[in-house]
Every structure is written in C-alpha cells, then in structure tokens.
Short mmCIF file of C-alpha atoms and ligand atoms in Angstrom, two decimals:
data_model
loop_
_atom_site.label_atom_id
_atom_site.label_comp_id
_atom_site.label_asym_id
_atom_site.label_seq_id
_atom_site.Cartn_x
_atom_site.Cartn_y
_atom_site.Cartn_z
CA MET J 88 -7.02 26.05 18.17
CA ASP J 89 -8.75 23.39 20.23
CA PRO J 90 -9.15 23.93 23.96
CA LEU J 91 -6.33 22.43 25.99
CA PRO J 92 -6.95 18.72 26.56
CA SER J 93 -6.66 17.05 29.94
CA PRO J 94 -3.08 16.26 30.99
CA SER J 95 -3.69 12.52 30.67
CA GLN J 96 -4.43 12.81 26.94
CA ASN J 97 -1.62 11.81 24.65
CA PHE J 98 -0.94 13.30 21.24
CA ASP J 99 0.16 10.24 19.31
CA LEU J 100 0.02 10.83 15.55
CA ASP J 101 -0.96 7.95 13.30
CA ILE J 102 -0.53 8.35 9.55
CA ARG J 103 -2.39 5.55 7.82
CA ASN J 104 -1.84 4.47 4.25
CA VAL J 105 -1.42 7.98 2.83
CA HIS J 106 -1.24 8.30 -0.95
CA LYS J 107 -0.85 11.51 -2.93
CA SER J 108 -0.34 12.24 -6.62
CA PHE J 109 -0.06 15.51 -8.53
CA GLY J 110 -1.50 14.75 -11.97
CA LYS J 111 0.16 11.51 -13.02
CA LYS J 112 3.10 11.94 -10.67
CA VAL J 113 2.87 9.69 -7.61
CA VAL J 114 4.44 11.68 -4.76
CA LEU J 115 3.45 9.61 -1.71
CA ASN J 116 2.92 5.92 -2.17
CA GLY J 117 1.44 4.35 0.96
CA ILE J 118 2.89 6.11 3.99
CA ASN J 119 2.22 4.37 7.30
CA VAL J 120 3.85 5.76 10.39
CA PHE J 121 3.05 6.08 14.08
CA ILE J 122 4.69 8.98 15.90
CA LYS J 123 4.56 8.87 19.69
CA ASP J 124 3.72 11.94 21.73
CA GLY J 125 6.92 13.85 22.55
CA GLU J 126 9.15 12.25 19.90
CA PHE J 127 11.58 14.22 17.76
CA VAL J 128 11.14 12.65 14.34
CA THR J 129 12.90 13.69 11.15
CA LEU J 130 11.77 13.06 7.58
CA LEU J 131 15.03 12.71 5.69
CA GLY J 132 15.45 12.16 1.98
CA PRO J 133 16.65 13.64 -1.30
CA SER J 134 14.92 16.51 -3.05
CA GLY J 135 11.56 15.52 -4.51
CA CYS J 136 11.01 12.37 -2.39
CA GLY J 137 7.80 13.77 -0.88
CA LYS J 138 8.91 15.05 2.55
CA THR J 139 7.27 18.46 2.31
CA THR J 140 4.10 17.00 0.83
CA LEU J 141 3.77 14.65 3.81
CA LEU J 142 4.36 17.54 6.21
CA ARG J 143 1.72 19.63 4.42
CA ILE J 144 -0.76 16.76 4.68
CA ILE J 145 -0.13 16.53 8.44
CA ALA J 146 -0.59 20.32 8.74
CA GLY J 147 -3.74 20.27 6.59
CA PHE J 148 -2.41 22.50 3.77
CA GLU J 149 -2.70 19.54 1.39
CA LYS J 150 -5.26 16.74 1.23
CA ALA J 151 -4.27 13.09 0.80
CA ASP J 152 -5.92 11.20 -2.09
CA GLU J 153 -6.22 8.17 0.14
CA GLY J 154 -5.48 7.39 3.77
CA GLU J 155 -5.96 9.17 7.08
CA VAL J 156 -4.22 11.39 9.58
CA VAL J 157 -5.21 10.45 13.13
CA LEU J 158 -4.26 12.51 16.19
CA SER J 159 -5.00 11.36 19.74
CA GLY J 160 -7.24 8.67 18.26
CA LYS J 161 -9.35 11.16 16.23
CA VAL J 162 -9.33 11.39 12.44
CA ILE J 163 -8.29 14.96 11.57
CA SER J 164 -7.87 14.52 7.79
CA ASN J 165 -10.79 16.82 6.98
CA ARG J 166 -10.00 19.60 9.45
CA SER J 167 -8.61 22.88 8.12
CA PRO J 168 -5.08 23.80 9.26
CA SER J 169 -6.35 26.32 11.83
CA LYS J 170 -8.53 23.63 13.43
CA ARG J 171 -5.57 21.33 14.02
CA PRO J 172 -3.45 21.66 17.18
CA ILE J 173 -0.40 21.76 14.94
CA ASN J 174 1.91 24.66 14.08
CA THR J 175 4.51 24.95 11.32
CA VAL J 176 7.84 26.75 11.16
CA PHE J 177 9.06 27.47 7.64
CA GLN J 178 12.52 28.02 6.21
CA SER J 179 11.45 31.54 5.18
CA TYR J 180 10.45 32.48 8.80
CA ALA J 181 7.23 34.16 7.55
CA LEU J 182 7.27 36.87 10.25
CA PHE J 183 4.83 39.79 10.04
CA PRO J 184 7.05 42.69 8.88
CA HIS J 185 4.88 45.46 10.38
CA LEU J 186 4.74 43.96 13.90
CA ASN J 187 7.52 44.11 16.46
CA ILE J 188 8.92 40.86 17.85
CA PHE J 189 6.69 40.79 20.93
CA ASN J 190 3.59 41.28 18.80
CA ASN J 191 4.74 38.74 16.22
CA ILE J 192 4.96 36.13 18.97
CA ALA J 193 1.72 37.27 20.61
CA PHE J 194 -0.25 37.25 17.34
CA GLY J 195 -1.79 33.75 17.65
CA LEU J 196 -2.74 34.25 21.29
CA LYS J 197 -4.38 37.63 20.58
CA SER J 198 -6.47 36.17 17.79
CA HIS J 199 -7.67 33.49 20.23
CA LYS J 200 -8.74 36.25 22.65
CA ILE J 201 -6.45 35.07 25.43
CA PRO J 202 -6.44 37.59 28.36
CA LYS J 203 -3.75 40.28 28.10
CA ASP J 204 -1.82 39.35 31.25
CA GLU J 205 -1.67 35.70 30.19
CA ILE J 206 -0.39 36.73 26.74
CA GLU J 207 2.32 38.80 28.40
CA ARG J 208 3.35 35.93 30.66
CA ARG J 209 3.44 33.33 27.88
CA VAL J 210 5.25 35.52 25.34
CA ASN J 211 7.88 36.59 27.89
CA LYS J 212 8.44 33.00 28.97
CA MET J 213 8.84 31.84 25.38
CA MET J 214 11.24 34.68 24.56
CA GLU J 215 13.32 33.57 27.54
CA ILE J 216 13.34 29.94 26.37
CA VAL J 217 14.62 30.87 22.89
CA ASN J 218 17.02 33.56 24.23
CA ILE J 219 15.55 36.65 22.57
CA THR J 220 14.30 38.67 25.56
CA ASP J 221 16.26 41.74 24.43
CA LEU J 222 14.55 41.77 21.01
CA ALA J 223 10.95 42.40 22.16
CA LYS J 224 10.69 45.90 20.64
CA GLU J 225 12.76 45.25 17.49
CA MET J 226 11.18 44.96 14.05
CA PRO J 227 11.80 41.77 11.98
CA ALA J 228 13.79 43.63 9.29
CA THR J 229 16.52 44.49 11.81
CA LEU J 230 17.13 40.86 12.85
CA SER J 231 19.72 38.34 11.66
CA GLY J 232 18.64 35.03 10.10
CA GLY J 233 19.28 33.10 13.31
CA GLN J 234 17.32 35.63 15.40
CA LYS J 235 14.39 35.54 12.93
CA GLN J 236 14.28 31.76 13.16
CA ARG J 237 14.24 31.94 16.98
CA VAL J 238 11.28 34.34 16.75
CA ALA J 239 9.52 32.00 14.34
CA LEU J 240 10.04 29.10 16.77
CA ALA J 241 8.77 31.17 19.71
CA ARG J 242 5.74 32.32 17.72
CA ALA J 243 4.83 28.72 16.89
CA LEU J 244 5.49 27.26 20.34
CA VAL J 245 3.73 29.99 22.35
CA ASN J 246 0.43 28.52 21.09
CA GLU J 247 1.34 25.26 22.85
CA PRO J 248 0.65 23.09 19.82
CA ASP J 249 0.53 19.32 20.24
CA ILE J 250 2.85 18.99 17.28
CA LEU J 251 5.40 21.37 15.78
CA LEU J 252 6.25 20.84 12.12
CA LEU J 253 9.57 22.25 10.94
CA ASP J 254 10.13 22.53 7.19
CA GLU J 255 13.89 22.94 6.59
CA PRO J 256 13.99 25.65 9.29
CA LEU J 257 17.78 25.99 9.34
CA SER J 258 18.69 25.64 5.69
CA ALA J 259 19.01 29.38 5.03
CA LEU J 260 21.62 29.77 7.78
CA ASP J 261 25.40 29.44 7.55
CA ALA J 262 27.05 26.20 8.68
CA ASN J 263 28.21 27.35 12.15
CA LEU J 264 24.93 28.96 13.13
CA ARG J 265 23.12 25.94 11.82
CA LYS J 266 25.05 23.63 14.13
CA LYS J 267 24.39 25.91 17.10
CA LEU J 268 20.67 26.06 16.35
CA GLN J 269 20.50 22.27 15.94
CA VAL J 270 21.55 21.96 19.58
CA GLU J 271 19.06 24.66 20.58
CA LEU J 272 16.28 22.94 18.66
CA ARG J 273 16.92 19.71 20.52
CA GLU J 274 16.92 21.55 23.88
CA LEU J 275 13.75 23.40 22.96
CA GLN J 276 12.01 20.15 22.13
CA ARG J 277 12.97 18.67 25.51
CA LYS J 278 11.99 21.82 27.44
CA THR J 279 8.58 22.10 25.78
CA ASP J 280 7.98 18.34 25.61
CA THR J 281 6.27 18.80 22.24
CA THR J 282 6.34 16.38 19.32
CA PHE J 283 8.68 17.84 16.68
CA ILE J 284 8.56 16.64 13.06
CA LEU J 285 11.44 18.06 11.06
CA VAL J 286 11.95 17.93 7.30
CA THR J 287 15.52 18.07 6.07
CA HIS J 288 17.75 16.69 3.35
CA ASP J 289 20.80 17.21 5.57
CA GLN J 290 21.78 13.86 7.06
CA ASP J 291 24.12 15.37 9.67
CA GLU J 292 21.28 17.52 10.94
CA ALA J 293 18.92 14.53 11.09
CA ILE J 294 21.47 12.46 13.01
CA ALA J 295 22.23 15.33 15.43
CA VAL J 296 18.69 16.20 16.51
CA SER J 297 16.38 13.21 16.10
CA ASP J 298 15.09 10.44 18.33
CA ARG J 299 14.01 8.72 15.16
CA ILE J 300 14.64 9.16 11.46
CA LEU J 301 12.26 8.20 8.66
CA VAL J 302 14.31 7.83 5.50
CA MET J 303 12.14 8.64 2.48
CA TYR J 304 12.81 7.70 -1.12
CA LYS J 305 10.45 8.06 -4.07
CA GLY J 306 7.34 8.57 -1.96
CA GLN J 307 7.96 5.77 0.50
CA ILE J 308 9.55 5.33 3.91
CA ILE J 309 12.37 2.90 3.23
CA GLN J 310 13.89 2.84 6.73
CA ASP J 311 12.57 3.86 10.13
CA GLY J 312 14.88 3.82 13.13
CA SER J 313 17.11 5.66 15.57
CA PRO J 314 20.04 7.62 14.09
CA GLU J 315 22.47 4.97 15.42
CA ASP J 316 20.42 2.15 13.97
CA ILE J 317 20.17 3.74 10.54
CA TYR J 318 23.86 4.62 10.48
CA GLU J 319 25.01 1.18 11.63
CA HIS J 320 22.43 -0.98 9.86
CA PRO J 321 21.42 0.66 6.58
CA VAL J 322 18.93 -1.54 4.74
CA ASN J 323 20.05 -0.82 1.21
CA ARG J 324 22.60 0.96 -0.98
CA PHE J 325 20.66 4.20 -1.00
CA VAL J 326 20.57 4.50 2.81
CA ALA J 327 24.19 3.32 3.17
CA THR J 328 25.46 6.09 0.91
CA PHE J 329 22.95 8.83 1.79
CA ILE J 330 23.58 8.61 5.55
CA GLY J 331 27.29 8.84 6.20
CA GLU J 332 29.54 7.48 3.52
CA ALA J 333 30.03 3.76 3.19
CA ASN J 334 32.23 1.56 1.03
CA ILE J 335 29.94 -0.69 -0.98
CA LEU J 336 31.37 -4.08 -1.94
CA GLU J 337 29.83 -6.07 -4.80
CA CYS J 338 29.75 -9.68 -3.63
CA GLU J 339 28.71 -13.21 -4.51
CA ARG J 340 27.57 -15.67 -1.88
CA VAL J 341 30.00 -18.59 -1.75
CA SER J 342 28.52 -20.58 1.14
CA GLU J 343 26.87 -19.87 4.49
CA LYS J 344 28.21 -16.54 5.85
CA LEU J 345 30.94 -16.39 3.22
CA ALA J 346 30.97 -13.88 0.34
CA LYS J 347 33.42 -13.47 -2.54
CA THR J 348 34.72 -9.99 -3.37
CA ASN J 349 37.31 -8.82 -5.92
CA PHE J 350 40.02 -8.98 -3.26
CA GLY J 351 39.15 -12.33 -1.64
CA ASN J 352 36.54 -14.04 0.50
CA LEU J 353 34.88 -12.22 3.37
CA VAL J 354 33.55 -13.91 6.48
CA LEU J 355 30.19 -12.42 7.50
CA GLU J 356 28.16 -12.57 10.67
CA LYS J 357 24.87 -12.92 8.80
CA ASP J 358 24.13 -15.12 5.83
CA PRO J 359 23.08 -13.05 2.79
CA THR J 360 19.64 -13.71 1.36
CA TRP J 361 20.94 -13.10 -2.19
CA GLU J 362 23.33 -14.91 -4.53
CA LYS J 363 24.81 -11.59 -5.74
CA GLY J 364 24.47 -8.32 -3.86
CA GLY J 365 25.98 -5.43 -1.95
CA ILE J 366 27.71 -5.28 1.41
CA ALA J 367 28.41 -1.96 3.12
CA ILE J 368 31.34 -1.21 5.38
CA ARG J 369 32.03 2.16 7.00
CA MET J 370 35.55 3.51 6.80
CA GLU J 371 35.90 3.58 10.60
CA ASP J 372 35.26 -0.18 10.69
CA ILE J 373 38.29 -1.07 8.56
CA HIS J 374 41.53 -1.21 10.55
CA VAL J 375 45.13 -1.02 9.47
CA CYS J 376 46.81 -3.97 11.26
CA THR J 377 49.96 -3.31 13.22
CA PRO J 378 52.80 -5.81 12.57
CA ASN J 379 52.17 -7.70 15.84
CA GLU J 380 48.42 -8.11 15.30
CA SER J 381 47.23 -11.37 13.80
CA PHE J 382 43.69 -12.18 12.78
CA ALA J 383 42.51 -15.48 11.36
CA GLU J 384 40.12 -14.04 8.82
CA ASN J 385 39.21 -10.93 6.83
CA VAL J 386 42.77 -9.61 6.59
CA PHE J 387 43.77 -8.32 3.15
CA PRO J 388 46.96 -6.77 1.77
CA ALA J 389 46.58 -3.23 0.47
CA LYS J 390 48.61 -0.30 -0.79
CA ILE J 391 47.95 3.23 0.48
CA LEU J 392 47.28 5.55 -2.46
CA GLU J 393 46.30 8.77 -0.70
CA ARG J 394 45.93 10.25 2.76
CA ILE J 395 43.63 13.16 3.43
CA PHE J 396 43.68 15.11 6.69
CA ARG J 397 40.14 15.56 8.00
CA GLY J 398 40.99 17.38 11.24
CA ASP J 399 40.14 14.71 13.79
CA TYR J 400 41.13 11.73 11.60
CA TRP J 401 43.01 10.68 8.50
CA GLU J 402 41.11 9.33 5.55
CA LEU J 403 43.19 6.82 3.58
CA ILE J 404 42.44 5.59 0.09
CA ALA J 405 43.71 2.01 0.01
CA GLU J 406 43.96 -0.21 -3.05
CA LEU J 407 43.33 -3.93 -2.56
CA PRO J 408 44.74 -6.08 -5.37
CA GLY J 409 42.20 -8.28 -7.15
CA VAL J 410 42.44 -12.05 -6.91
CA ASP J 411 41.48 -14.61 -9.62
CA ALA J 412 41.90 -12.07 -12.45
CA CYS J 413 39.52 -9.58 -10.77
CA GLU J 414 40.23 -5.85 -10.89
CA SER J 415 41.77 -4.18 -7.85
CA LEU J 416 39.41 -2.28 -5.54
CA LYS J 417 39.75 1.01 -3.68
CA LEU J 418 38.43 1.37 -0.13
CA ARG J 419 38.24 4.39 2.13
CA VAL J 420 39.72 3.79 5.57
CA MET J 421 39.76 5.99 8.69
CA THR J 422 42.74 6.16 11.05
CA ASP J 423 43.56 8.18 14.18
CA PRO J 424 45.45 11.48 13.75
CA ASP J 425 48.58 9.96 15.33
CA GLU J 426 48.64 6.92 13.02
CA ILE J 427 50.64 8.09 10.02
CA TYR J 428 50.62 6.11 6.78
CA ASN J 429 52.01 7.46 3.55
CA PRO J 430 51.12 6.91 -0.10
CA GLY J 431 53.00 3.82 -1.28
CA ASP J 432 52.97 2.04 2.14
CA GLN J 433 52.05 -1.64 2.00
CA VAL J 434 49.70 -2.58 4.87
CA ASN J 435 47.23 -5.23 5.93
CA LEU J 436 43.62 -4.25 6.44
CA TYR J 437 41.32 -6.02 8.86
CA ILE J 438 37.57 -5.91 8.26
CA GLU J 439 35.53 -6.95 11.29
CA PRO J 440 32.70 -9.34 10.35
CA GLN J 441 30.28 -7.75 12.82
CA TYR J 442 30.39 -4.40 11.00
CA LEU J 443 29.71 -5.75 7.53
CA GLN J 444 26.18 -4.86 6.57
CA VAL J 445 24.46 -7.11 4.06
CA LEU J 446 22.21 -4.86 1.94
CA SER J 447 18.81 -5.88 0.66
CA ASP J 448 19.20 -4.13 -2.70
N1 LIG I 628 1.34 21.54 -5.70
C1 LIG I 628 2.06 20.74 -6.48
N2 LIG I 628 1.73 20.54 -7.79
C2 LIG I 628 2.43 19.71 -8.57
N3 LIG I 628 3.52 19.02 -8.17
C3 LIG I 628 3.91 19.18 -6.89
C4 LIG I 628 3.22 20.04 -5.98
N4 LIG I 628 3.84 19.97 -4.77
C5 LIG I 628 4.88 19.12 -4.92
N5 LIG I 628 4.93 18.64 -6.19
C6 LIG I 628 5.91 17.67 -6.71
O1 LIG I 628 5.93 16.57 -5.84
C7 LIG I 628 7.24 16.07 -5.69
C8 LIG I 628 7.61 15.99 -4.22
O2 LIG I 628 7.69 17.31 -3.71
P1 LIG I 628 8.04 17.62 -2.19
O3 LIG I 628 8.14 19.10 -2.06
O4 LIG I 628 7.12 16.90 -1.29
O5 LIG I 628 9.49 16.95 -2.08
P2 LIG I 628 10.61 17.16 -1.00
O6 LIG I 628 11.11 15.80 -0.66
O7 LIG I 628 10.13 18.00 0.11
O8 LIG I 628 11.73 17.93 -1.82
P3 LIG I 628 12.63 19.21 -1.43
O9 LIG I 628 13.65 18.70 -0.45
O10 LIG I 628 13.23 19.61 -2.73
O11 LIG I 628 11.72 20.23 -0.85
C9 LIG I 628 8.14 16.98 -6.51
O12 LIG I 628 8.39 16.36 -7.74
C10 LIG I 628 7.32 18.23 -6.69
O13 LIG I 628 7.63 18.85 -7.90
#
C-alpha cells in the first residue's frame, strides 16, 4: 500500500470512458463517472449488467480494454491491485481459516511491517468500531455469517484504504440481519470517512445506504442520482420498475401537457417529448378522493378489485373503465391502514400532476 498521503489530499475517483468485452460480449460500454472522496456510491442493476466487472476494474483485478481509472488525479489503470490504496470486501468473506480473528484483521498490517504496538492499537480500535471485541481469539469457522462479514469489513478498513469496494457483502445473510448490517455499514462509512463503492442488485439496500446510486443496465450507467431523485424521477421504464414499483401508463400526447390514456386525459406538469410513450406513477401518489373533496382535473372513477394488507399500508388494485372503446386499466394504489375500502367499492381516484413522471423510453 502507498504511504499515507498528506491530509489535504483528496481521493476523488474518476472513471473515464471505460470499455470492456469478454470475447464478443460487450460488458461495459463507455462508463464515465466521477466519485467524490467520502461518498457512499452504489452500483445497482440486474444480474449480468457489468457491476462486478466495473468493481474489478477499479480494484485492478481486471483490465479495461479502453479508458482510464484515475485516483487523486493520478492514472492507476496499470497498477496491480496491491499497489492501489483500495480494498475489497467480498460476499464470501474470504477469511483466513487458520488464523484467529485478531490475526485475520492484523494480516495486512503485519505484511506491511507496521510496528507491533501500532498493529495492536489499530486492530483493537477497528474491532471496537465493528462491535467484535469479544471475538479476538475465535477462529473463523466458529463465527456466524454476520460476524464473519464484520471481521471482513474490519480486516479491509484497518489498512485505511482510500476506497473500500464491497461486492454484494450482505447477500448471503438472512433478511433481518441484512437490514441491521445495512445500518451498520452506513455508520461505518461515516465513522471512517472512507469512500465506499457497493455492488448490489437489491434496490432496497441501495436506497437505504447510498448517498448516490448509479443504475446500470447492459454495460451502461443509465441514471446517476440520489436515492430520492432516482425513486421520484426515474428516467425510463426500466428504472421506474426496477427501483420501487410504479404503475406505467401508455399514453399519447394530445396537446401541450396533456396526455391521453385508456381511462381519459391526464394533465401533466411537463410536456412530453414524444407523441406516444410511457408515464410512471407510484402507488402512493394516487389518492382515493373522499366524498367532500373536489379536484378540477385528473379525477377518474374506479372500482376496487382487491385489497392487500401490507402491514403499514393497504395496497388496492383499482380498475379504471376505458373510455372511447379502450380497454379498462388496473392501477395499484396505496392507502393508510385506517382507510378501509372493500372489493366492489366504487371510488374516485385523484392523480396529482406533479407526481407523474414522463419517461424517456
Ligand atoms: N472473466 C470472464 N469471462 C467471460 N465472461 C465474463 C467474465 N466475467 C464476467 N463475464 C460476463 O460479463 C457479464 C457481466 O458480468 P458481471 O459479473 O460484471 O455482472 P454483474 O452485473 O455483476 O452480475 P451479477 O449481479 O450476476 O454478479 C456477464 O454476462 C458475465 O457472464
């Protein structure tokens, strides 16, 4: 590992025009992204979209066919993994089975000939941060999955890397533990003030932990933004349905800020750029009108077909009758637990123009 830089140095990571193919298969097709020092960034996308390959190129385990990886203003594309101030945590933990937990964590520091008392201080501090002080003398085989992953995190962070790469680190754990560790991961990133780059295909995880999400699809970054931004303003059908679940309406542009759907005309806040295209609306942005509410626009009659209890809300399946010989359309709607509607109820639904998202494709 490189000697520690001066405190004023920043560790911004600049990935410039990275391309990678395996044989004829194009896996990364022009990746450009700038990651600021100290950000928690997640690469999110379906299986096979190239997330792990991009992570491996940043780590140095894989070489890009084209493009550069630049850290703190220096091109590091040709450096071997051990010459990069970057550590990786894998899903499989990759602990050394013959070393106890203390020695697993101390391994990197020992191989860099760090003085013994400093190793002791740093390993103990890191074990405290990840809450495993009582495991120092245990062997990896005796640990649970969550404990092993904490050790793997401590082992990577004790080296004080500029960047920590995390390749699906929580995916082997059960749902409850996973949620707990997501919170811990976020805290750990803040405490250590290290850039974290996480790979996951779990959208809830990405939303929970990240400052910024890069949504990948077929070797490209198709959206780059904060979790809120990506959830509220998905650019296309893929993002709208991959992150959260959205109703997608097939529409035709009628005139400025007016689109025709099967169940009537919708007033929009933004004029679509297409003549025919998709509009996304989240189920929490469709409201069942109470009898004394009146809205001038975007109110449509509907029949409740189903209600599903989701714990903290009801999900309703509502059918909106088609107009002008169009087929009826089903929409998913969210209501509060104390708002009870039953299958067969006739209601009016209000769709707020500001929450309608015009999709690019
Ligand atoms: N060493 C390799 N040789 C040949 N093909 C590879 C190699 N590594 C990855 N691929 C292919 O590249 C594509 C992208 O793989 P990658 O692991 O980057 O995707 P991913 O988005 O991380 O998927 P997952 O979530 O399933 O891990 C896949 O089709 C994979 O089969």
